[in-house]
Amino acid sequence: MRFATRYMVENWWFELFLPRIGLTALGARGRTRRWQRMARNFFALATDLGGLMIKVGQFLSSRLDVLPPEVTRELEGLQDSVRPEDFGAIRALAERELGMPLDQAFASFESTPLAAASLGQAHRARLRPAGADDTGFADVVVKIQRPGIERIVDIDLSALRLVARRLNRVALVSRRVDLPALAEEFAETSLEEVDYLHEAGSAERFADQFEGDERVRVPGIAWERATRRVLTLEDVSAIKVNDLVALRAAGIDPSEVAIEFANVMFDQLFVQGFFHGDAHPGNIFVTPVEATGDDDRRWVLTFVDFGMMGEIPDTLRRDLQGFLIAVASRDGRRLVDSMRQLGVLLPSADTRELERVMSALFARFGGVAFTDLQNVDPREMQAFAREFGETIRVLPFQLPEHFLLVIRAISLISGLCSTLDPEFNIWNAVEPYADQLLREERGNVITSFANEAVATLGVTARLPRRIDGLASRLENGEIAVETPRLDRQIRRLEGAVSRMVSAFLFFGLLLGGALLHTTEAALGTVLMSVSALPLLHVLVSGVVSGRSR
């Protein structure tokens, strides 16, 4: 808390106060050194305190898209270079959890950790033959929690809740987000992460989700050697996803990895709804494989560490799909509508000016990669901020429920892909994906309309036969009728049914043609033209019917 207070004051002074009094140049002087010093000090703080502070540093180290490389380089070590625990303490905890000595539980066990993370550390081991036969693999990685980590997490969460309550008293903050609720959402995710049985279940669910997908690999679980504090998984170590030198040495193009990684994550977020919420470079490998079938790709993405997973409700996922389509189509009005549906905007927000802002933003910066924004003329950015900054500042934005991990995941996608390919443009990655969603959306509309049309046409097709049957029964005297005008009513009813069928065909052909015109212009034009025939029948028969009355 002292660290946060110090650097909040420092940044307020240099980035807000000095520019306000006309000393922008003075505030900008030495900015790189200040950021480097802050990152270096945070690295020391995180490694000293451990726990959730390391998680924060890992997240920031992957944000190459928005943070200068001087900062991300200082924090990179937090991804996989956390100080390990004493092996004696780790061994004692593991043997207590498994109920047997490590020599009995495993054929071999390396005392030197493979990696040390914020909540635990991993050791290579080998299953005994019986265990290997049951699981189908022998080489494993054993994750063991740091002794006392649950207490450390509780302290970190208590501090977080305290900060959230204090910041929530600031009107500018409370109007944007319910920080106490956000802190509870983060707390729930963090507490799930210290339960390794929950992680094992998430890993199997993730594997089932990508079963048959040649792009993704997930480690198997050795359930006989799994408890709340010890987890044994298949050893799937390979090339670290951001090791550009190793990727190129293996003949793998990092830019292709960036595109595939973005697509896999988009599938999780916008289609499947169950996604990896901690996809930083320490948790993703690129595994070389033999090419199979028509796919000449010789590698797969291997995900590990399923402690932080997110799940998106169906309604929210549909709203996210609408948001994605709006961004890809550069549609400011649809973007604002989707933001309202997502709950990012309060219902009372006046969005007309925001639509103008979004349209201007798309017109100028749409299609520009995040890494290219630093090459935009600063005067142009300042002019844009002067024109629209006040509009964005006063609009009632808020951070809705279930959004914390979604924002984190999207941030990690952008940051990692920018690391793999400095020219990576997230707009280009989104567009084909959004086009597919848009085609599916149109297809669902047409399918729904066609099903309804078939059902209605079936009913209308049967009506004349049923009416004719009714008339025959009347003529044969099977039904007693008291009114002599029934024949005239039946003729009118037959005419109405005929006009209804024609009207339905008119609207069906017209709507179907309009929907198809954007993708199949020729077919759409033909359908809309043919729709004039049933319309003509409706009009003519209506006039004749009116005269006959």
XYZ file of C-alpha atoms in Angstrom:
549
model
C 0.000 0.000 0.000
C 2.926 2.331 0.657
C 4.334 1.481 -2.769
C 1.022 2.273 -4.488
C 0.601 5.560 -2.614
C 4.126 6.717 -3.452
C 3.864 6.119 -7.193
C 0.287 7.379 -7.489
C 1.431 10.701 -6.034
C 4.521 10.749 -8.253
C 2.539 10.103 -11.422
C -0.143 12.612 -10.444
C 2.574 15.262 -10.082
C 4.422 14.584 -13.359
C 1.565 13.451 -15.614
C -1.363 15.600 -14.414
C -0.321 18.566 -12.326
C 2.723 19.814 -14.280
C 0.948 19.658 -17.700
C -2.007 21.539 -16.217
C 0.200 24.492 -15.284
C 1.944 24.509 -18.664
C 5.043 22.479 -17.763
C 4.388 19.467 -19.997
C 8.006 19.280 -21.199
C 9.265 19.185 -17.623
C 6.836 16.391 -16.784
C 7.956 14.358 -19.808
C 11.645 14.752 -18.973
C 13.047 11.560 -17.465
C 9.791 9.649 -17.942
C 11.535 6.485 -19.170
C 13.871 6.440 -16.167
C 10.938 6.920 -13.791
C 9.045 4.000 -15.335
C 12.132 1.781 -15.224
C 12.742 2.637 -11.575
C 9.112 1.959 -10.682
C 9.147 -1.401 -12.514
C 12.429 -2.392 -10.865
C 11.087 -1.507 -7.416
C 7.848 -3.361 -8.041
C 9.811 -6.444 -9.093
C 11.640 -6.351 -5.768
C 8.394 -5.764 -3.876
C 6.578 -8.643 -5.619
C 9.383 -11.161 -5.083
C 9.575 -10.110 -1.422
C 5.841 -10.272 -0.681
C 4.991 -13.121 -3.068
C 1.381 -14.207 -3.393
C -0.920 -12.141 -5.539
C 1.641 -9.360 -6.080
C 3.511 -11.699 -8.420
C 0.275 -12.224 -10.362
C -0.005 -8.473 -10.878
C 3.593 -8.263 -12.128
C 3.105 -11.194 -14.519
C 0.071 -9.467 -15.992
C 1.918 -6.166 -16.472
C 4.970 -7.883 -17.983
C 2.852 -9.177 -20.871
C 1.352 -5.771 -21.782
C 3.899 -4.869 -24.454
C 1.023 -3.337 -26.406
C 0.459 -0.509 -23.904
C 3.569 -0.433 -21.689
C 7.034 0.617 -22.874
C 9.526 -2.235 -23.345
C 11.707 -0.706 -20.620
C 8.978 -1.646 -18.135
C 8.040 -5.075 -19.491
C 11.691 -6.163 -19.607
C 12.109 -5.336 -15.911
C 9.074 -7.457 -15.016
C 9.623 -10.426 -17.347
C 11.421 -12.377 -14.632
C 8.186 -12.655 -12.659
C 6.770 -14.999 -15.304
C 8.950 -17.948 -14.339
C 11.800 -16.808 -12.076
C 10.137 -16.491 -8.677
C 12.284 -17.466 -5.689
C 11.653 -21.170 -4.840
C 10.785 -22.509 -1.403
C 13.141 -24.681 0.633
C 12.761 -28.245 -0.643
C 12.505 -29.654 2.873
C 9.324 -27.679 3.520
C 7.950 -28.572 0.088
C 8.707 -32.275 0.594
C 7.040 -32.324 4.000
C 3.860 -30.715 2.640
C 3.709 -33.082 -0.358
C 4.204 -36.228 1.745
C 1.590 -35.071 4.237
C -0.916 -34.477 1.424
C -0.211 -37.734 -0.437
C -0.027 -39.796 2.763
C 3.239 -41.478 1.770
C 6.941 -40.669 1.175
C 7.825 -39.205 -2.231
C 10.082 -42.213 -2.900
C 7.033 -44.429 -2.606
C 4.690 -42.180 -4.575
C 7.047 -41.701 -7.552
C 9.757 -43.727 -9.275
C 11.931 -40.592 -9.288
C 11.533 -37.008 -8.079
C 13.820 -34.035 -8.822
C 14.496 -31.869 -5.788
C 15.424 -28.848 -7.922
C 12.228 -27.132 -9.054
C 11.448 -26.856 -12.734
C 9.750 -23.522 -12.077
C 8.585 -21.460 -9.130
C 5.366 -19.475 -9.341
C 3.397 -17.161 -7.116
C 1.347 -19.832 -5.337
C 3.520 -22.899 -5.677
C 6.357 -24.565 -7.536
C 6.753 -27.434 -9.990
C 9.101 -30.410 -9.880
C 9.780 -33.011 -12.553
C 9.096 -36.595 -11.543
C 8.348 -40.021 -13.003
C 5.380 -42.217 -12.162
C 5.845 -45.796 -11.087
C 5.007 -48.389 -13.795
C 1.540 -49.113 -12.384
C 0.663 -45.410 -12.378
C 2.068 -44.928 -15.876
C -0.064 -47.795 -17.183
C -3.201 -46.250 -15.690
C -2.601 -42.724 -17.012
C -0.872 -43.452 -20.303
C 2.171 -41.317 -19.477
C 5.158 -41.654 -17.141
C 6.953 -38.282 -17.181
C 5.084 -35.814 -14.994
C 5.306 -32.391 -13.405
C 4.232 -32.189 -9.766
C 2.830 -28.853 -8.584
C 3.110 -28.291 -4.853
C 1.720 -25.276 -3.028
C 3.967 -23.009 -1.047
C 3.568 -23.687 2.671
C 1.360 -21.006 4.240
C 0.264 -19.574 0.869
C -3.412 -19.621 1.875
C -2.691 -17.217 4.732
C -0.680 -14.938 2.415
C -3.546 -14.875 -0.101
C -6.007 -14.055 2.689
C -3.824 -11.098 3.747
C -3.481 -9.869 0.149
C -7.243 -10.088 -0.356
C -7.897 -8.245 2.905
C -5.623 -5.414 1.748
C -7.332 -5.409 -1.643
C -10.788 -5.186 -0.047
C -9.617 -2.303 2.128
C -8.247 -0.371 -0.865
C -11.437 -1.071 -2.818
C -13.665 0.277 -0.030
C -11.583 3.446 0.309
C -11.418 4.132 -3.421
C -15.146 3.500 -3.732
C -15.764 6.599 -1.603
C -14.400 8.703 -4.480
C -17.367 9.707 -6.639
C -15.361 9.535 -9.899
C -14.467 5.909 -9.141
C -17.822 4.744 -7.746
C -19.634 6.062 -10.832
C -17.495 3.841 -13.070
C -17.229 0.598 -11.153
C -18.376 -1.135 -7.998
C -14.885 -1.756 -6.649
C -15.933 -3.843 -3.614
C -17.868 -6.170 -5.934
C -14.884 -6.296 -8.274
C -12.598 -7.163 -5.361
C -14.940 -9.998 -4.361
C -14.931 -11.330 -7.928
C -11.124 -11.310 -7.908
C -11.115 -12.936 -4.454
C -13.375 -15.750 -5.643
C -11.072 -16.452 -8.593
C -7.953 -16.336 -6.383
C -9.385 -18.731 -3.799
C -10.271 -21.209 -6.559
C -6.665 -20.994 -7.727
C -5.326 -22.354 -4.424
C -7.505 -25.467 -4.757
C -5.605 -27.849 -7.031
C -8.535 -30.282 -7.299
C -10.572 -27.456 -8.802
C -7.712 -26.791 -11.223
C -7.580 -30.465 -12.225
C -11.296 -30.431 -12.997
C -10.891 -27.258 -15.054
C -8.018 -28.833 -17.010
C -10.166 -31.822 -17.959
C -13.072 -29.577 -18.940
C -10.716 -27.477 -21.093
C -9.379 -30.655 -22.725
C -12.921 -31.868 -23.479
C -13.709 -28.467 -24.997
C -10.847 -28.813 -27.495
C -11.149 -32.543 -28.088
C -10.445 -33.208 -31.759
C -8.993 -29.715 -32.273
C -5.494 -30.136 -33.733
C -4.467 -26.624 -32.646
C -4.492 -27.217 -28.874
C -2.940 -29.699 -26.469
C -3.697 -30.063 -22.732
C -1.708 -32.123 -20.168
C -3.335 -35.223 -18.665
C -4.031 -35.534 -14.915
C -2.688 -38.285 -12.630
C -5.675 -38.333 -10.276
C -4.087 -40.881 -7.914
C -1.470 -38.240 -7.082
C -3.760 -35.206 -6.806
C -5.010 -33.385 -3.688
C -6.038 -29.800 -2.832
C -2.352 -28.847 -2.420
C -0.536 -31.295 -4.735
C -1.275 -31.783 -8.444
C 0.458 -34.239 -10.776
C 0.188 -33.572 -14.512
C 1.672 -34.948 -17.719
C 4.986 -33.269 -18.563
C 4.281 -31.247 -21.717
C 7.227 -28.836 -21.515
C 8.179 -27.421 -24.901
C 9.183 -24.087 -26.466
C 8.016 -21.142 -24.395
C 5.587 -19.176 -26.528
C 7.538 -15.894 -26.371
C 10.966 -17.465 -27.011
C 11.339 -16.026 -30.505
C 14.842 -17.412 -31.030
C 13.787 -20.990 -30.194
C 10.675 -20.710 -32.355
C 12.633 -19.592 -35.396
C 15.278 -22.280 -34.757
C 12.483 -24.872 -34.893
C 11.263 -23.433 -38.194
C 8.155 -21.872 -36.629
C 7.059 -18.388 -37.697
C 6.190 -16.339 -34.577
C 3.683 -14.259 -36.551
C 1.731 -17.433 -37.414
C 1.745 -18.384 -33.731
C 0.318 -14.931 -32.899
C -2.602 -15.375 -35.307
C -3.368 -18.921 -34.134
C -3.157 -17.955 -30.471
C -5.573 -15.058 -31.030
C -8.014 -17.345 -32.864
C -7.905 -19.993 -30.130
C -8.519 -17.397 -27.424
C -11.328 -15.770 -29.430
C -12.975 -19.204 -29.718
C -12.879 -19.559 -25.947
C -14.222 -16.073 -25.270
C -16.838 -15.618 -27.973
C -18.000 -19.148 -28.820
C -17.301 -21.664 -26.061
C -17.635 -19.363 -23.056
C -15.086 -21.233 -20.877
C -11.669 -19.634 -21.191
C -8.129 -19.583 -19.812
C -7.884 -16.473 -17.659
C -4.127 -16.565 -17.069
C -2.695 -17.028 -20.570
C 0.610 -15.242 -19.965
C 3.797 -16.569 -21.658
C 4.729 -18.749 -18.673
C 1.584 -20.821 -19.159
C 1.737 -21.487 -22.908
C 4.134 -23.659 -24.914
C 4.537 -24.193 -28.632
C 4.993 -27.931 -29.181
C 6.508 -29.177 -32.480
C 4.524 -32.094 -33.964
C 4.361 -34.078 -37.190
C 2.064 -32.618 -39.842
C -1.177 -34.580 -40.250
C -3.734 -34.723 -43.080
C -4.268 -31.546 -45.056
C -2.855 -29.387 -42.260
C 0.831 -28.666 -42.907
C 1.247 -26.876 -39.569
C 3.936 -28.656 -37.541
C 3.185 -27.289 -34.097
C 0.388 -26.970 -31.541
C -0.352 -24.601 -28.666
C -0.040 -26.316 -25.278
C -1.827 -24.661 -22.352
C -0.906 -25.317 -18.709
C -1.983 -23.942 -15.307
C -5.783 -23.976 -15.213
C -6.206 -22.411 -11.784
C -7.596 -19.135 -13.124
C -10.429 -19.918 -15.508
C -13.364 -17.762 -16.546
C -16.877 -18.633 -17.616
C -19.148 -16.333 -19.599
C -22.943 -16.720 -19.392
C -24.706 -17.317 -22.724
C -26.373 -13.894 -22.756
C -23.096 -12.101 -22.088
C -21.348 -14.159 -24.784
C -23.966 -13.150 -27.358
C -23.493 -9.516 -26.364
C -19.719 -9.911 -26.711
C -20.218 -11.309 -30.199
C -22.243 -8.214 -31.098
C -19.471 -6.020 -29.717
C -16.866 -7.882 -31.784
C -18.917 -7.522 -34.966
C -19.360 -3.780 -34.323
C -15.607 -3.280 -33.834
C -14.730 -5.249 -36.967
C -17.295 -3.393 -39.098
C -16.197 0.011 -37.679
C -19.846 0.725 -36.840
C -19.926 3.405 -34.144
C -23.676 3.197 -33.539
C -23.696 -0.588 -33.250
C -20.653 -0.431 -30.976
C -22.454 1.920 -28.582
C -25.572 -0.287 -28.674
C -23.472 -3.362 -27.875
C -21.768 -1.515 -25.011
C -25.176 -0.744 -23.570
C -26.231 -4.394 -23.936
C -23.028 -5.502 -22.198
C -23.771 -3.198 -19.285
C -20.670 -1.076 -19.863
C -22.947 1.967 -20.188
C -25.655 2.776 -17.688
C -29.177 2.780 -19.196
C -29.482 6.528 -18.526
C -26.392 7.430 -20.577
C -26.851 9.898 -23.461
C -24.948 8.055 -26.182
C -25.414 10.352 -29.191
C -22.140 12.160 -28.581
C -20.381 8.875 -27.834
C -21.497 7.546 -31.229
C -19.811 10.554 -32.817
C -16.647 9.851 -30.799
C -16.546 6.186 -31.822
C -17.154 7.006 -35.478
C -14.305 9.542 -35.417
C -12.074 7.020 -33.628
C -12.742 4.349 -36.252
C -12.235 6.847 -39.074
C -8.799 7.900 -37.833
C -7.352 4.959 -35.896
C -9.390 1.973 -37.120
C -7.029 -0.683 -38.413
C -3.954 0.834 -36.714
C -2.024 -1.689 -34.642
C -1.529 -0.822 -30.985
C 2.230 -0.856 -31.420
C 1.890 1.677 -34.281
C 0.034 4.212 -32.147
C 3.362 5.396 -30.770
C 4.235 6.553 -34.313
C 1.130 8.718 -34.607
C 1.838 12.447 -34.460
C 1.486 13.419 -30.760
C -0.246 16.645 -31.789
C -2.951 14.606 -33.512
C -3.477 12.473 -30.422
C -3.660 15.587 -28.254
C -6.187 17.202 -30.613
C -8.346 14.082 -30.477
C -8.139 14.043 -26.688
C -9.090 17.716 -26.471
C -12.103 17.237 -28.737
C -13.512 14.066 -27.225
C -11.857 13.612 -23.830
C -14.563 15.460 -21.936
C -17.320 13.421 -23.601
C -15.749 10.144 -22.538
C -14.970 11.459 -19.062
C -18.529 12.489 -18.202
C -20.323 9.459 -19.681
C -21.494 6.979 -17.028
C -19.296 3.981 -17.825
C -19.231 1.030 -15.474
C -17.456 -2.315 -15.266
C -20.113 -5.062 -15.314
C -20.067 -8.398 -13.536
C -18.025 -11.270 -15.053
C -15.852 -8.740 -16.915
C -12.678 -8.791 -14.838
C -11.193 -11.968 -16.348
C -12.553 -11.120 -19.803
C -10.620 -7.831 -19.811
C -7.537 -9.606 -18.462
C -7.738 -12.270 -21.175
C -8.143 -9.739 -23.990
C -5.240 -7.720 -22.583
C -3.041 -10.826 -22.523
C -4.022 -11.670 -26.106
C -3.011 -8.223 -27.321
C 0.206 -8.141 -25.309
C 1.472 -11.614 -26.220
C 0.608 -11.252 -29.902
C 2.484 -7.936 -30.015
C 5.488 -9.722 -28.513
C 5.354 -12.472 -31.135
C 4.868 -10.021 -33.991
C 5.510 -6.272 -33.528
C 3.412 -5.710 -36.666
C 0.504 -7.723 -35.289
C -2.756 -5.886 -35.837
C -5.581 -7.056 -33.641
C -8.054 -5.462 -36.091
C -6.909 -7.893 -38.782
C -7.261 -10.810 -36.360
C -10.759 -9.756 -35.349
C -12.165 -9.076 -38.826
C -12.289 -12.626 -40.289
C -13.583 -13.927 -36.966
C -16.304 -11.255 -36.844
C -17.189 -11.951 -40.502
C -17.758 -15.594 -39.586
C -19.991 -14.585 -36.671
C -21.885 -12.218 -38.967
C -22.446 -14.986 -41.532
C -23.634 -17.314 -38.783
C -25.933 -14.583 -37.487
C -27.466 -14.123 -40.940
C -27.670 -17.868 -41.427
C -29.547 -18.282 -38.141
C -31.999 -15.560 -39.163
C -32.616 -17.158 -42.568
C -32.926 -20.655 -41.064
C -35.387 -19.444 -38.440
C -37.388 -17.614 -41.091
C -37.386 -20.661 -43.388
C -38.600 -22.968 -40.606
C -41.397 -20.556 -39.775
C -42.269 -20.225 -43.451
C -42.484 -24.001 -43.933
C -44.731 -24.375 -40.883
C -47.032 -21.541 -41.964
C -47.201 -22.699 -45.574
C -48.132 -26.172 -44.342
C -51.052 -24.748 -42.416
C -52.197 -22.519 -45.283
C -51.830 -25.356 -47.799
C -54.163 -27.545 -45.742
C -56.795 -24.845 -45.211
C -58.449 -24.958 -48.710
C -58.818 -28.768 -48.504
C -60.352 -28.512 -45.039
C -62.704 -25.752 -46.208
C -63.697 -27.834 -49.261
C -64.400 -30.766 -47.006
C -66.534 -28.564 -44.823
C -68.492 -27.359 -47.873
C -69.060 -30.975 -49.055
C -70.456 -31.960 -45.697
C -72.762 -28.956 -45.783
C -73.987 -29.863 -49.292
C -74.657 -33.450 -48.246
C -76.706 -32.247 -45.332
C -74.318 -33.656 -42.761
C -74.270 -30.291 -40.965
C -77.364 -28.281 -40.228
C -77.026 -24.649 -41.219
C -79.440 -21.918 -40.323
C -78.095 -19.041 -42.490
C -78.495 -18.891 -46.289
C -75.400 -16.673 -46.669
C -72.925 -19.390 -45.716
C -71.881 -20.106 -49.325
C -70.903 -16.463 -49.793
C -68.907 -16.512 -46.512
C -67.056 -19.653 -47.605
C -66.116 -18.090 -50.957
C -64.824 -15.002 -49.170
C -62.842 -17.204 -46.781
C -61.262 -19.090 -49.681
C -60.284 -15.785 -51.286
C -58.806 -14.533 -48.011
C -56.753 -17.718 -47.631
C -55.469 -17.366 -51.195
C -54.472 -13.733 -50.610
C -52.808 -14.678 -47.295
C -50.648 -17.302 -49.018
C -49.652 -14.779 -51.702
C -48.870 -12.120 -49.077
C -46.735 -14.580 -47.148
C -44.831 -15.532 -50.295
C -44.282 -11.846 -51.090
C -42.786 -11.060 -47.680
C -40.750 -14.279 -47.676
C -39.195 -13.647 -51.071
C -38.576 -9.967 -50.338
C -36.979 -10.554 -46.920
C -34.930 -13.506 -48.134
C -33.652 -11.491 -51.075
C -32.721 -8.562 -48.836
C -30.804 -10.825 -46.435
C -28.938 -12.590 -49.222
C -28.194 -9.444 -51.210
C -25.161 -8.554 -49.063
C -23.433 -11.878 -49.771
C -25.167 -13.218 -52.931
C -26.153 -10.111 -54.878
C -27.476 -11.903 -57.989
C -29.685 -14.381 -56.118
C -30.912 -11.660 -53.773
C -31.947 -9.437 -56.699
C -33.821 -12.320 -58.381
C -35.771 -13.148 -55.216
C -36.747 -9.517 -54.642
C -37.878 -9.202 -58.273
C -39.963 -12.401 -58.190
C -41.687 -11.170 -55.012
C -43.639 -8.716 -57.201
C -45.805 -11.565 -58.634
C -47.517 -12.636 -55.379
C -47.823 -8.946 -54.425
C -49.697 -8.299 -57.694
C -52.034 -11.223 -56.929
C -52.819 -9.810 -53.481
C -53.647 -6.376 -54.879
C -55.750 -7.580 -57.832
C -57.694 -10.219 -55.882
C -58.320 -7.694 -53.110
C -59.844 -5.218 -55.556
C -62.022 -7.938 -57.200
C -63.151 -9.208 -53.800
C -64.082 -5.695 -52.698
C -66.236 -5.143 -55.830
C -67.967 -8.491 -55.417
C -69.150 -7.420 -51.990
